[in-house]
Every structure is written in structure tokens, then in C-alpha cells.
Short mmCIF file of N, CA and C in Angstrom, two decimals:
data_model
loop_
_atom_site.label_atom_id
_atom_site.label_comp_id
_atom_site.label_asym_id
_atom_site.label_seq_id
_atom_site.Cartn_x
_atom_site.Cartn_y
_atom_site.Cartn_z
N MET A 1 0.84 -1.17 0.00
CA MET A 1 0.01 0.00 0.00
C MET A 1 0.89 1.23 0.00
N GLN A 2 0.55 2.21 -0.80
CA GLN A 2 1.31 3.44 -0.89
C GLN A 2 0.88 4.40 0.19
N ASP A 3 1.82 5.29 0.58
CA ASP A 3 1.49 6.28 1.58
C ASP A 3 0.50 7.30 1.00
N GLN A 4 -0.42 7.70 1.85
CA GLN A 4 -1.42 8.69 1.41
C GLN A 4 -0.82 10.07 1.57
N ASP A 5 -0.95 10.88 0.53
CA ASP A 5 -0.51 12.28 0.57
C ASP A 5 -1.62 13.07 1.21
N ASP A 6 -1.34 13.71 2.35
CA ASP A 6 -2.35 14.46 3.08
C ASP A 6 -2.86 15.67 2.31
N GLN A 7 -2.16 16.11 1.29
CA GLN A 7 -2.59 17.26 0.51
C GLN A 7 -3.54 16.87 -0.63
N LYS A 8 -3.78 15.62 -0.84
CA LYS A 8 -4.64 15.14 -1.92
C LYS A 8 -6.04 14.78 -1.38
N ILE A 9 -6.99 14.84 -2.28
CA ILE A 9 -8.36 14.37 -1.98
C ILE A 9 -8.46 13.00 -2.66
N TYR A 10 -8.67 11.95 -1.90
CA TYR A 10 -8.75 10.61 -2.44
C TYR A 10 -10.18 10.16 -2.61
N LEU A 11 -10.51 9.72 -3.80
CA LEU A 11 -11.87 9.26 -4.12
C LEU A 11 -11.83 7.79 -4.52
N PRO A 12 -12.86 7.01 -4.14
CA PRO A 12 -12.86 5.59 -4.46
C PRO A 12 -13.17 5.33 -5.93
N LEU A 13 -12.62 4.24 -6.44
CA LEU A 13 -12.95 3.74 -7.78
C LEU A 13 -13.89 2.56 -7.65
N ASP A 14 -14.59 2.26 -8.73
CA ASP A 14 -15.53 1.14 -8.73
C ASP A 14 -14.87 -0.18 -9.09
N ILE A 15 -13.54 -0.19 -9.21
CA ILE A 15 -12.82 -1.43 -9.48
C ILE A 15 -11.80 -1.67 -8.37
N THR A 16 -11.32 -2.93 -8.29
CA THR A 16 -10.30 -3.26 -7.30
C THR A 16 -9.04 -3.67 -8.04
N ILE A 17 -7.96 -3.84 -7.33
CA ILE A 17 -6.71 -4.27 -7.92
C ILE A 17 -6.86 -5.62 -8.58
N HIS A 18 -7.77 -6.43 -8.04
CA HIS A 18 -7.99 -7.80 -8.55
C HIS A 18 -8.72 -7.80 -9.90
N ASP A 19 -9.35 -6.71 -10.24
CA ASP A 19 -10.05 -6.58 -11.51
C ASP A 19 -9.10 -6.23 -12.64
N LEU A 20 -7.88 -5.80 -12.30
CA LEU A 20 -6.93 -5.30 -13.30
C LEU A 20 -5.98 -6.39 -13.76
N PHE A 21 -5.65 -6.39 -15.04
CA PHE A 21 -4.64 -7.27 -15.59
C PHE A 21 -3.27 -6.88 -15.00
N ASP A 22 -2.50 -7.90 -14.54
CA ASP A 22 -1.18 -7.63 -13.99
C ASP A 22 -0.12 -7.73 -15.07
N TRP A 23 0.40 -6.56 -15.49
CA TRP A 23 1.37 -6.48 -16.56
C TRP A 23 2.71 -7.07 -16.21
N SER A 24 2.96 -7.36 -14.92
CA SER A 24 4.25 -7.93 -14.54
C SER A 24 4.34 -9.42 -14.84
N LYS A 25 3.22 -10.06 -15.15
CA LYS A 25 3.21 -11.49 -15.44
C LYS A 25 3.50 -11.71 -16.90
N SER A 26 4.75 -11.96 -17.21
CA SER A 26 5.20 -12.06 -18.60
C SER A 26 4.47 -13.17 -19.38
N ASP A 27 4.04 -14.21 -18.70
CA ASP A 27 3.37 -15.30 -19.42
C ASP A 27 1.97 -14.89 -19.89
N GLU A 28 1.41 -13.81 -19.33
CA GLU A 28 0.08 -13.39 -19.73
C GLU A 28 0.08 -12.15 -20.60
N LYS A 29 1.24 -11.50 -20.79
CA LYS A 29 1.30 -10.23 -21.47
C LYS A 29 0.70 -10.26 -22.86
N PHE A 30 0.94 -11.30 -23.61
CA PHE A 30 0.50 -11.32 -25.00
C PHE A 30 -0.63 -12.33 -25.23
N GLN A 31 -1.33 -12.63 -24.18
CA GLN A 31 -2.45 -13.56 -24.27
C GLN A 31 -3.62 -12.86 -24.98
N VAL A 32 -4.08 -13.46 -26.03
CA VAL A 32 -5.19 -12.88 -26.79
C VAL A 32 -6.51 -13.34 -26.19
N ILE A 33 -7.42 -12.41 -26.02
CA ILE A 33 -8.73 -12.72 -25.50
C ILE A 33 -9.78 -12.32 -26.53
N PRO A 34 -10.84 -13.07 -26.64
CA PRO A 34 -11.87 -12.76 -27.66
C PRO A 34 -12.54 -11.41 -27.38
N ARG A 35 -12.58 -10.56 -28.36
CA ARG A 35 -13.32 -9.29 -28.34
C ARG A 35 -13.11 -8.49 -27.06
N ALA A 36 -11.86 -8.25 -26.69
CA ALA A 36 -11.59 -7.41 -25.51
C ALA A 36 -12.08 -6.00 -25.73
N VAL A 37 -11.95 -5.53 -26.94
CA VAL A 37 -12.46 -4.20 -27.29
C VAL A 37 -13.10 -4.29 -28.67
N SER A 38 -14.05 -3.44 -28.93
CA SER A 38 -14.62 -3.43 -30.28
C SER A 38 -13.60 -2.92 -31.23
N PHE A 39 -13.69 -3.32 -32.48
CA PHE A 39 -12.70 -2.92 -33.50
C PHE A 39 -12.70 -1.43 -33.66
N LYS A 40 -11.51 -0.84 -33.61
CA LYS A 40 -11.36 0.61 -33.82
C LYS A 40 -10.25 0.83 -34.82
N PRO A 41 -10.55 1.49 -35.91
CA PRO A 41 -9.53 1.75 -36.92
C PRO A 41 -8.36 2.53 -36.34
N GLY A 42 -7.15 2.15 -36.75
CA GLY A 42 -5.97 2.87 -36.30
C GLY A 42 -5.26 2.27 -35.11
N LEU A 43 -5.93 1.38 -34.37
CA LEU A 43 -5.27 0.76 -33.20
C LEU A 43 -4.36 -0.34 -33.68
N ARG A 44 -3.19 -0.44 -33.08
CA ARG A 44 -2.21 -1.46 -33.45
C ARG A 44 -2.65 -2.83 -32.93
N ARG A 45 -3.28 -2.85 -31.76
CA ARG A 45 -3.73 -4.08 -31.15
C ARG A 45 -5.23 -4.03 -31.04
N GLN A 46 -5.89 -5.12 -31.28
CA GLN A 46 -7.35 -5.10 -31.23
C GLN A 46 -7.94 -6.07 -30.21
N ASN A 47 -7.19 -7.07 -29.80
CA ASN A 47 -7.85 -8.09 -28.98
C ASN A 47 -6.96 -8.65 -27.86
N SER A 48 -6.13 -7.84 -27.28
CA SER A 48 -5.36 -8.34 -26.15
C SER A 48 -5.70 -7.52 -24.90
N LYS A 49 -5.27 -8.02 -23.75
CA LYS A 49 -5.60 -7.38 -22.49
C LYS A 49 -4.93 -6.02 -22.39
N THR A 50 -5.59 -5.13 -21.70
CA THR A 50 -5.08 -3.76 -21.57
C THR A 50 -5.35 -3.23 -20.18
N GLY A 51 -5.35 -1.91 -20.05
CA GLY A 51 -5.71 -1.28 -18.78
C GLY A 51 -7.22 -1.10 -18.67
N ALA A 52 -7.62 -0.38 -17.64
CA ALA A 52 -9.05 -0.10 -17.44
C ALA A 52 -9.28 1.39 -17.60
N LEU A 53 -10.45 1.72 -18.11
CA LEU A 53 -10.88 3.12 -18.23
C LEU A 53 -11.88 3.39 -17.10
N VAL A 54 -11.60 4.42 -16.29
CA VAL A 54 -12.48 4.78 -15.20
C VAL A 54 -12.81 6.28 -15.30
N SER A 55 -13.92 6.63 -14.73
CA SER A 55 -14.30 8.04 -14.62
C SER A 55 -14.36 8.40 -13.14
N CYS A 56 -13.63 9.45 -12.77
CA CYS A 56 -13.60 9.86 -11.37
C CYS A 56 -13.34 11.37 -11.32
N ASN A 57 -14.08 12.06 -10.52
CA ASN A 57 -13.90 13.51 -10.37
C ASN A 57 -13.97 14.23 -11.74
N GLU A 58 -14.91 13.80 -12.55
CA GLU A 58 -15.12 14.37 -13.90
C GLU A 58 -13.92 14.18 -14.85
N GLN A 59 -13.06 13.21 -14.56
CA GLN A 59 -11.90 12.94 -15.38
C GLN A 59 -11.98 11.51 -15.92
N GLN A 60 -11.56 11.34 -17.18
CA GLN A 60 -11.40 10.01 -17.75
C GLN A 60 -9.97 9.58 -17.52
N ILE A 61 -9.77 8.41 -16.88
CA ILE A 61 -8.45 8.00 -16.42
C ILE A 61 -8.17 6.55 -16.82
N ALA A 62 -6.96 6.33 -17.33
CA ALA A 62 -6.48 4.98 -17.63
C ALA A 62 -5.78 4.42 -16.40
N VAL A 63 -6.13 3.19 -16.01
CA VAL A 63 -5.59 2.57 -14.82
C VAL A 63 -4.92 1.26 -15.19
N PHE A 64 -3.71 1.05 -14.66
CA PHE A 64 -2.92 -0.14 -14.96
C PHE A 64 -2.35 -0.72 -13.70
N ARG A 65 -2.16 -2.06 -13.71
CA ARG A 65 -1.54 -2.75 -12.57
C ARG A 65 -0.21 -3.32 -13.00
N TYR A 66 0.79 -3.22 -12.12
CA TYR A 66 2.08 -3.85 -12.33
C TYR A 66 2.51 -4.37 -10.96
N HIS A 67 2.52 -5.68 -10.77
CA HIS A 67 2.71 -6.33 -9.46
C HIS A 67 1.59 -5.87 -8.54
N ASN A 68 1.97 -5.34 -7.39
CA ASN A 68 0.96 -4.90 -6.42
C ASN A 68 0.78 -3.37 -6.46
N ARG A 69 1.26 -2.75 -7.52
CA ARG A 69 1.13 -1.28 -7.65
C ARG A 69 0.16 -0.94 -8.76
N VAL A 70 -0.61 0.14 -8.56
CA VAL A 70 -1.58 0.57 -9.56
C VAL A 70 -1.19 1.99 -10.00
N TYR A 71 -1.22 2.20 -11.29
CA TYR A 71 -0.86 3.50 -11.88
C TYR A 71 -2.11 4.08 -12.56
N ALA A 72 -2.20 5.42 -12.51
CA ALA A 72 -3.33 6.10 -13.13
C ALA A 72 -2.79 7.30 -13.92
N ILE A 73 -3.26 7.43 -15.15
CA ILE A 73 -2.83 8.50 -16.04
C ILE A 73 -4.04 9.00 -16.84
N LYS A 74 -4.03 10.25 -17.18
CA LYS A 74 -5.11 10.82 -17.97
C LYS A 74 -5.33 9.97 -19.21
N GLU A 75 -6.59 9.68 -19.52
CA GLU A 75 -6.95 8.77 -20.59
C GLU A 75 -6.49 9.19 -21.98
N LYS A 76 -6.58 10.45 -22.31
CA LYS A 76 -6.28 10.90 -23.65
C LYS A 76 -4.80 11.25 -23.80
N CYS A 77 -4.15 10.66 -24.78
CA CYS A 77 -2.74 10.97 -25.10
C CYS A 77 -2.65 12.45 -25.49
N PRO A 78 -1.69 13.19 -24.96
CA PRO A 78 -1.55 14.60 -25.30
C PRO A 78 -1.20 14.86 -26.76
N HIS A 79 -0.73 13.83 -27.45
CA HIS A 79 -0.35 13.99 -28.87
C HIS A 79 -1.57 14.24 -29.74
N LEU A 80 -2.40 13.21 -29.88
CA LEU A 80 -3.61 13.34 -30.72
C LEU A 80 -4.84 12.71 -30.05
N GLY A 81 -4.79 12.53 -28.75
CA GLY A 81 -5.99 12.07 -28.04
C GLY A 81 -6.20 10.56 -28.06
N GLY A 82 -5.17 9.78 -28.36
CA GLY A 82 -5.31 8.32 -28.37
C GLY A 82 -5.73 7.80 -27.00
N PRO A 83 -6.43 6.64 -26.98
CA PRO A 83 -6.94 6.04 -25.73
C PRO A 83 -5.86 5.26 -25.00
N LEU A 84 -5.27 5.88 -23.99
CA LEU A 84 -4.15 5.25 -23.28
C LEU A 84 -4.54 3.98 -22.55
N HIS A 85 -5.79 3.82 -22.16
CA HIS A 85 -6.17 2.58 -21.45
C HIS A 85 -6.04 1.36 -22.38
N LEU A 86 -5.94 1.60 -23.69
CA LEU A 86 -5.74 0.48 -24.62
C LEU A 86 -4.25 0.29 -24.97
N GLY A 87 -3.39 1.06 -24.33
CA GLY A 87 -1.95 0.95 -24.58
C GLY A 87 -1.29 -0.17 -23.82
N ASP A 88 -0.10 -0.53 -24.29
CA ASP A 88 0.74 -1.53 -23.62
C ASP A 88 1.59 -0.88 -22.56
N ILE A 89 1.97 -1.67 -21.55
CA ILE A 89 2.92 -1.21 -20.54
C ILE A 89 4.28 -1.79 -20.96
N GLU A 90 5.29 -0.90 -20.97
CA GLU A 90 6.62 -1.31 -21.34
C GLU A 90 7.59 -0.86 -20.26
N GLU A 91 8.62 -1.70 -20.05
CA GLU A 91 9.67 -1.34 -19.09
C GLU A 91 10.87 -0.88 -19.89
N LEU A 92 11.24 0.39 -19.70
CA LEU A 92 12.37 0.97 -20.36
C LEU A 92 13.63 0.80 -19.51
N PRO A 93 14.81 1.03 -20.08
CA PRO A 93 16.03 0.95 -19.28
C PRO A 93 15.91 1.81 -18.01
N GLY A 94 16.46 1.30 -16.93
CA GLY A 94 16.33 1.99 -15.65
C GLY A 94 15.05 1.63 -14.90
N ASN A 95 14.38 0.60 -15.35
CA ASN A 95 13.12 0.12 -14.74
C ASN A 95 12.01 1.14 -14.76
N THR A 96 12.01 2.01 -15.76
CA THR A 96 10.95 2.99 -15.92
C THR A 96 9.76 2.34 -16.62
N LEU A 97 8.61 2.38 -15.97
CA LEU A 97 7.40 1.82 -16.56
C LEU A 97 6.71 2.91 -17.37
N CYS A 98 6.36 2.57 -18.59
CA CYS A 98 5.68 3.53 -19.48
C CYS A 98 4.44 2.89 -20.08
N VAL A 99 3.47 3.73 -20.43
CA VAL A 99 2.37 3.29 -21.23
C VAL A 99 2.63 3.77 -22.64
N ARG A 100 2.42 2.88 -23.61
CA ARG A 100 2.63 3.20 -25.03
C ARG A 100 1.28 3.45 -25.67
N CYS A 101 1.10 4.64 -26.21
CA CYS A 101 -0.16 4.99 -26.88
C CYS A 101 -0.40 4.05 -28.07
N PRO A 102 -1.58 3.49 -28.19
CA PRO A 102 -1.84 2.52 -29.27
C PRO A 102 -1.94 3.18 -30.64
N TRP A 103 -2.04 4.51 -30.72
CA TRP A 103 -2.15 5.16 -32.03
C TRP A 103 -0.81 5.44 -32.68
N HIS A 104 0.13 6.06 -31.93
CA HIS A 104 1.39 6.47 -32.54
C HIS A 104 2.61 6.07 -31.73
N SER A 105 2.43 5.21 -30.73
CA SER A 105 3.49 4.62 -29.94
C SER A 105 4.28 5.63 -29.05
N TRP A 106 3.68 6.76 -28.76
CA TRP A 106 4.34 7.67 -27.80
C TRP A 106 4.33 6.95 -26.43
N LYS A 107 5.44 7.10 -25.66
CA LYS A 107 5.57 6.44 -24.38
C LYS A 107 5.66 7.45 -23.25
N PHE A 108 4.77 7.26 -22.25
CA PHE A 108 4.69 8.16 -21.12
C PHE A 108 5.05 7.43 -19.83
N ASP A 109 5.94 8.03 -19.03
CA ASP A 109 6.35 7.51 -17.74
C ASP A 109 5.14 7.47 -16.82
N LEU A 110 4.84 6.31 -16.26
CA LEU A 110 3.69 6.18 -15.39
C LEU A 110 3.84 6.79 -14.02
N ASP A 111 5.07 7.09 -13.61
CA ASP A 111 5.32 7.76 -12.34
C ASP A 111 5.23 9.30 -12.48
N THR A 112 5.75 9.82 -13.56
CA THR A 112 5.86 11.28 -13.72
C THR A 112 4.96 11.87 -14.77
N GLY A 113 4.50 11.04 -15.72
CA GLY A 113 3.70 11.54 -16.84
C GLY A 113 4.55 12.09 -17.98
N LEU A 114 5.86 12.16 -17.81
CA LEU A 114 6.73 12.74 -18.85
C LEU A 114 6.81 11.85 -20.08
N LEU A 115 6.85 12.47 -21.24
CA LEU A 115 7.02 11.74 -22.49
C LEU A 115 8.46 11.23 -22.54
N LYS A 116 8.63 9.94 -22.74
CA LYS A 116 9.94 9.32 -22.83
C LYS A 116 10.37 9.09 -24.28
N GLN A 117 9.42 8.74 -25.14
CA GLN A 117 9.73 8.51 -26.55
C GLN A 117 8.53 8.94 -27.36
N PRO A 118 8.66 9.71 -28.39
CA PRO A 118 9.87 10.33 -28.89
C PRO A 118 10.28 11.46 -27.97
N LYS A 119 11.51 11.92 -28.13
CA LYS A 119 12.02 13.00 -27.29
C LYS A 119 11.42 14.33 -27.72
N ARG A 120 10.55 14.87 -26.90
CA ARG A 120 9.92 16.18 -27.15
C ARG A 120 9.90 16.91 -25.80
N PRO A 121 10.82 17.80 -25.55
CA PRO A 121 10.87 18.51 -24.25
C PRO A 121 9.56 19.19 -23.90
N GLY A 122 9.19 19.08 -22.63
CA GLY A 122 8.00 19.76 -22.15
C GLY A 122 6.69 19.04 -22.38
N VAL A 123 6.67 17.91 -23.05
CA VAL A 123 5.43 17.17 -23.26
C VAL A 123 5.21 16.18 -22.13
N SER A 124 4.04 16.21 -21.55
CA SER A 124 3.70 15.27 -20.48
C SER A 124 2.21 15.07 -20.41
N SER A 125 1.83 14.07 -19.62
CA SER A 125 0.43 13.79 -19.33
C SER A 125 0.25 13.93 -17.82
N VAL A 126 -1.00 13.92 -17.41
CA VAL A 126 -1.31 14.01 -15.98
C VAL A 126 -1.33 12.61 -15.36
N VAL A 127 -0.58 12.41 -14.28
CA VAL A 127 -0.67 11.15 -13.54
C VAL A 127 -1.30 11.44 -12.17
N TYR A 128 -1.93 10.40 -11.62
CA TYR A 128 -2.62 10.54 -10.36
C TYR A 128 -2.09 9.47 -9.39
N PRO A 129 -1.94 9.85 -8.11
CA PRO A 129 -1.54 8.84 -7.11
C PRO A 129 -2.69 7.89 -6.85
N VAL A 130 -2.36 6.64 -6.58
CA VAL A 130 -3.37 5.62 -6.32
C VAL A 130 -3.02 4.92 -5.01
N ILE A 131 -3.98 4.74 -4.15
CA ILE A 131 -3.82 3.99 -2.93
C ILE A 131 -4.54 2.65 -3.12
N VAL A 132 -3.83 1.57 -2.80
CA VAL A 132 -4.44 0.25 -2.82
C VAL A 132 -4.70 -0.16 -1.38
N LYS A 133 -5.95 -0.29 -1.03
CA LYS A 133 -6.34 -0.67 0.34
C LYS A 133 -6.05 -2.16 0.56
N GLU A 134 -6.03 -2.58 1.81
CA GLU A 134 -5.73 -3.97 2.13
C GLU A 134 -6.72 -4.94 1.47
N ASP A 135 -7.96 -4.51 1.28
CA ASP A 135 -8.97 -5.38 0.67
C ASP A 135 -8.96 -5.28 -0.86
N GLY A 136 -7.99 -4.51 -1.42
CA GLY A 136 -7.86 -4.40 -2.87
C GLY A 136 -8.60 -3.23 -3.47
N LYS A 137 -9.39 -2.51 -2.68
CA LYS A 137 -10.10 -1.36 -3.20
C LYS A 137 -9.10 -0.26 -3.54
N LEU A 138 -9.45 0.53 -4.56
CA LEU A 138 -8.56 1.57 -5.05
C LEU A 138 -9.11 2.96 -4.75
N MET A 139 -8.21 3.86 -4.39
CA MET A 139 -8.52 5.27 -4.16
C MET A 139 -7.56 6.09 -5.02
N ILE A 140 -8.10 7.07 -5.72
CA ILE A 140 -7.29 7.89 -6.61
C ILE A 140 -7.25 9.34 -6.07
N GLY A 141 -6.06 9.93 -6.11
CA GLY A 141 -5.83 11.25 -5.52
C GLY A 141 -5.93 12.40 -6.52
N PHE A 142 -6.52 13.49 -6.05
CA PHE A 142 -6.68 14.71 -6.84
C PHE A 142 -6.24 15.90 -5.98
N ASP A 143 -5.82 16.96 -6.64
CA ASP A 143 -5.45 18.18 -5.93
C ASP A 143 -6.69 18.90 -5.42
N GLN A 144 -7.79 18.74 -6.14
CA GLN A 144 -9.03 19.44 -5.75
C GLN A 144 -10.22 18.72 -6.41
N PHE A 145 -11.40 19.02 -5.92
CA PHE A 145 -12.62 18.55 -6.58
C PHE A 145 -12.77 19.30 -7.88
N ASP A 146 -13.37 18.65 -8.87
CA ASP A 146 -13.63 19.35 -10.13
C ASP A 146 -14.56 20.53 -9.86
N PRO A 147 -14.31 21.70 -10.45
CA PRO A 147 -15.14 22.88 -10.19
C PRO A 147 -16.60 22.68 -10.56
N LYS A 148 -16.90 21.74 -11.42
CA LYS A 148 -18.29 21.47 -11.80
C LYS A 148 -19.15 21.11 -10.58
N TYR A 149 -18.54 20.50 -9.57
CA TYR A 149 -19.28 20.10 -8.39
C TYR A 149 -19.80 21.32 -7.58
N PHE A 150 -19.21 22.47 -7.81
CA PHE A 150 -19.59 23.66 -7.06
C PHE A 150 -20.29 24.70 -7.90
N SER A 151 -20.63 24.36 -9.12
CA SER A 151 -21.30 25.30 -10.01
C SER A 151 -22.83 25.14 -9.90
N VAL A 152 -23.50 26.28 -9.73
CA VAL A 152 -24.96 26.21 -9.65
C VAL A 152 -25.61 25.95 -11.00
N ASP A 153 -24.85 26.12 -12.09
CA ASP A 153 -25.36 25.86 -13.42
C ASP A 153 -25.33 24.40 -13.81
N SER A 154 -24.55 23.59 -13.07
CA SER A 154 -24.39 22.19 -13.41
C SER A 154 -25.48 21.35 -12.76
N SER A 155 -25.84 20.32 -13.45
CA SER A 155 -26.77 19.35 -12.86
C SER A 155 -26.01 18.05 -12.66
N PHE A 156 -26.37 17.32 -11.64
CA PHE A 156 -25.67 16.06 -11.35
C PHE A 156 -26.41 14.90 -11.90
#
């Protein structure tokens, strides 16, 4: 379990760590499953296991498991909006875990959100801290509640 940052607001997810594919298991990495996702033009992979897409605090977030750790990153690739939850997890030199966008293979560090490949200074995605509770439930951290929650014009 990761330490909770007292400066973050942690909200529960509707999935547990046990619901997520464990990318650290090399024997399962390339296992094909029937119709994991509907066919989408432009995706390099169409039917293998991937991450999970969750909605929390008005954000679409891609969630991945590696061993007993869970990573969360903004769903849309900053390049052209590719669906990161459908990306592969890759280990780069130095044990850096990255998600590879399924559209153009851009690789983002899951700890920092920084673009690792191709080299483009200043490009990054948003990553979120995740707490894994003893029972496997997941909590995701935010700096603040989405402003929509406090708007009188918004309906819930």
C-alpha cells in the first residue's frame, strides 16, 4: 500500500486491484482474449488485455496494474488524443514503466507523466496517485474537486 498524501483528496474507484490485468506477469502479457475491445480503426492491437478506463472527479483516467502497484494516467494521449487505457505497458532501461499509446506509440512515464519517446521536451500527461487498500479497493488522488461540483449551473 502506498502512503497517502495528506494534501490530496482521495476518491474511491468502482474497481479493485484484482479486476486489473497484472502487466508484470510475462506469461500473460501477450495472451489474446476474444473481443476485448470493439474494433477501432488505427489501433495497433485489437484483442489483447489492456488497462481499465475509469471516470472519477469528472476525469477519464487509464488505470494499470504492475505487481501490487496501480498506476493512473489521464486517458487521452496529449499527442492526438489516443486512448491510453488500450496501450501496452513497457519497461524501459532503468526500470521506468511507461504506457505506449496505441495510435502512434508515444511512451509516457507512469510515475511522472513525462514523455519518454519520442524526445519532445516539455510534453507530459497528468498522472494521479493511487492507494491500494488492504482489501484491494482503489482510491485515486486529486489536488481538488472538479469545479463542476460547485457550479450552480451544473446538474448532477
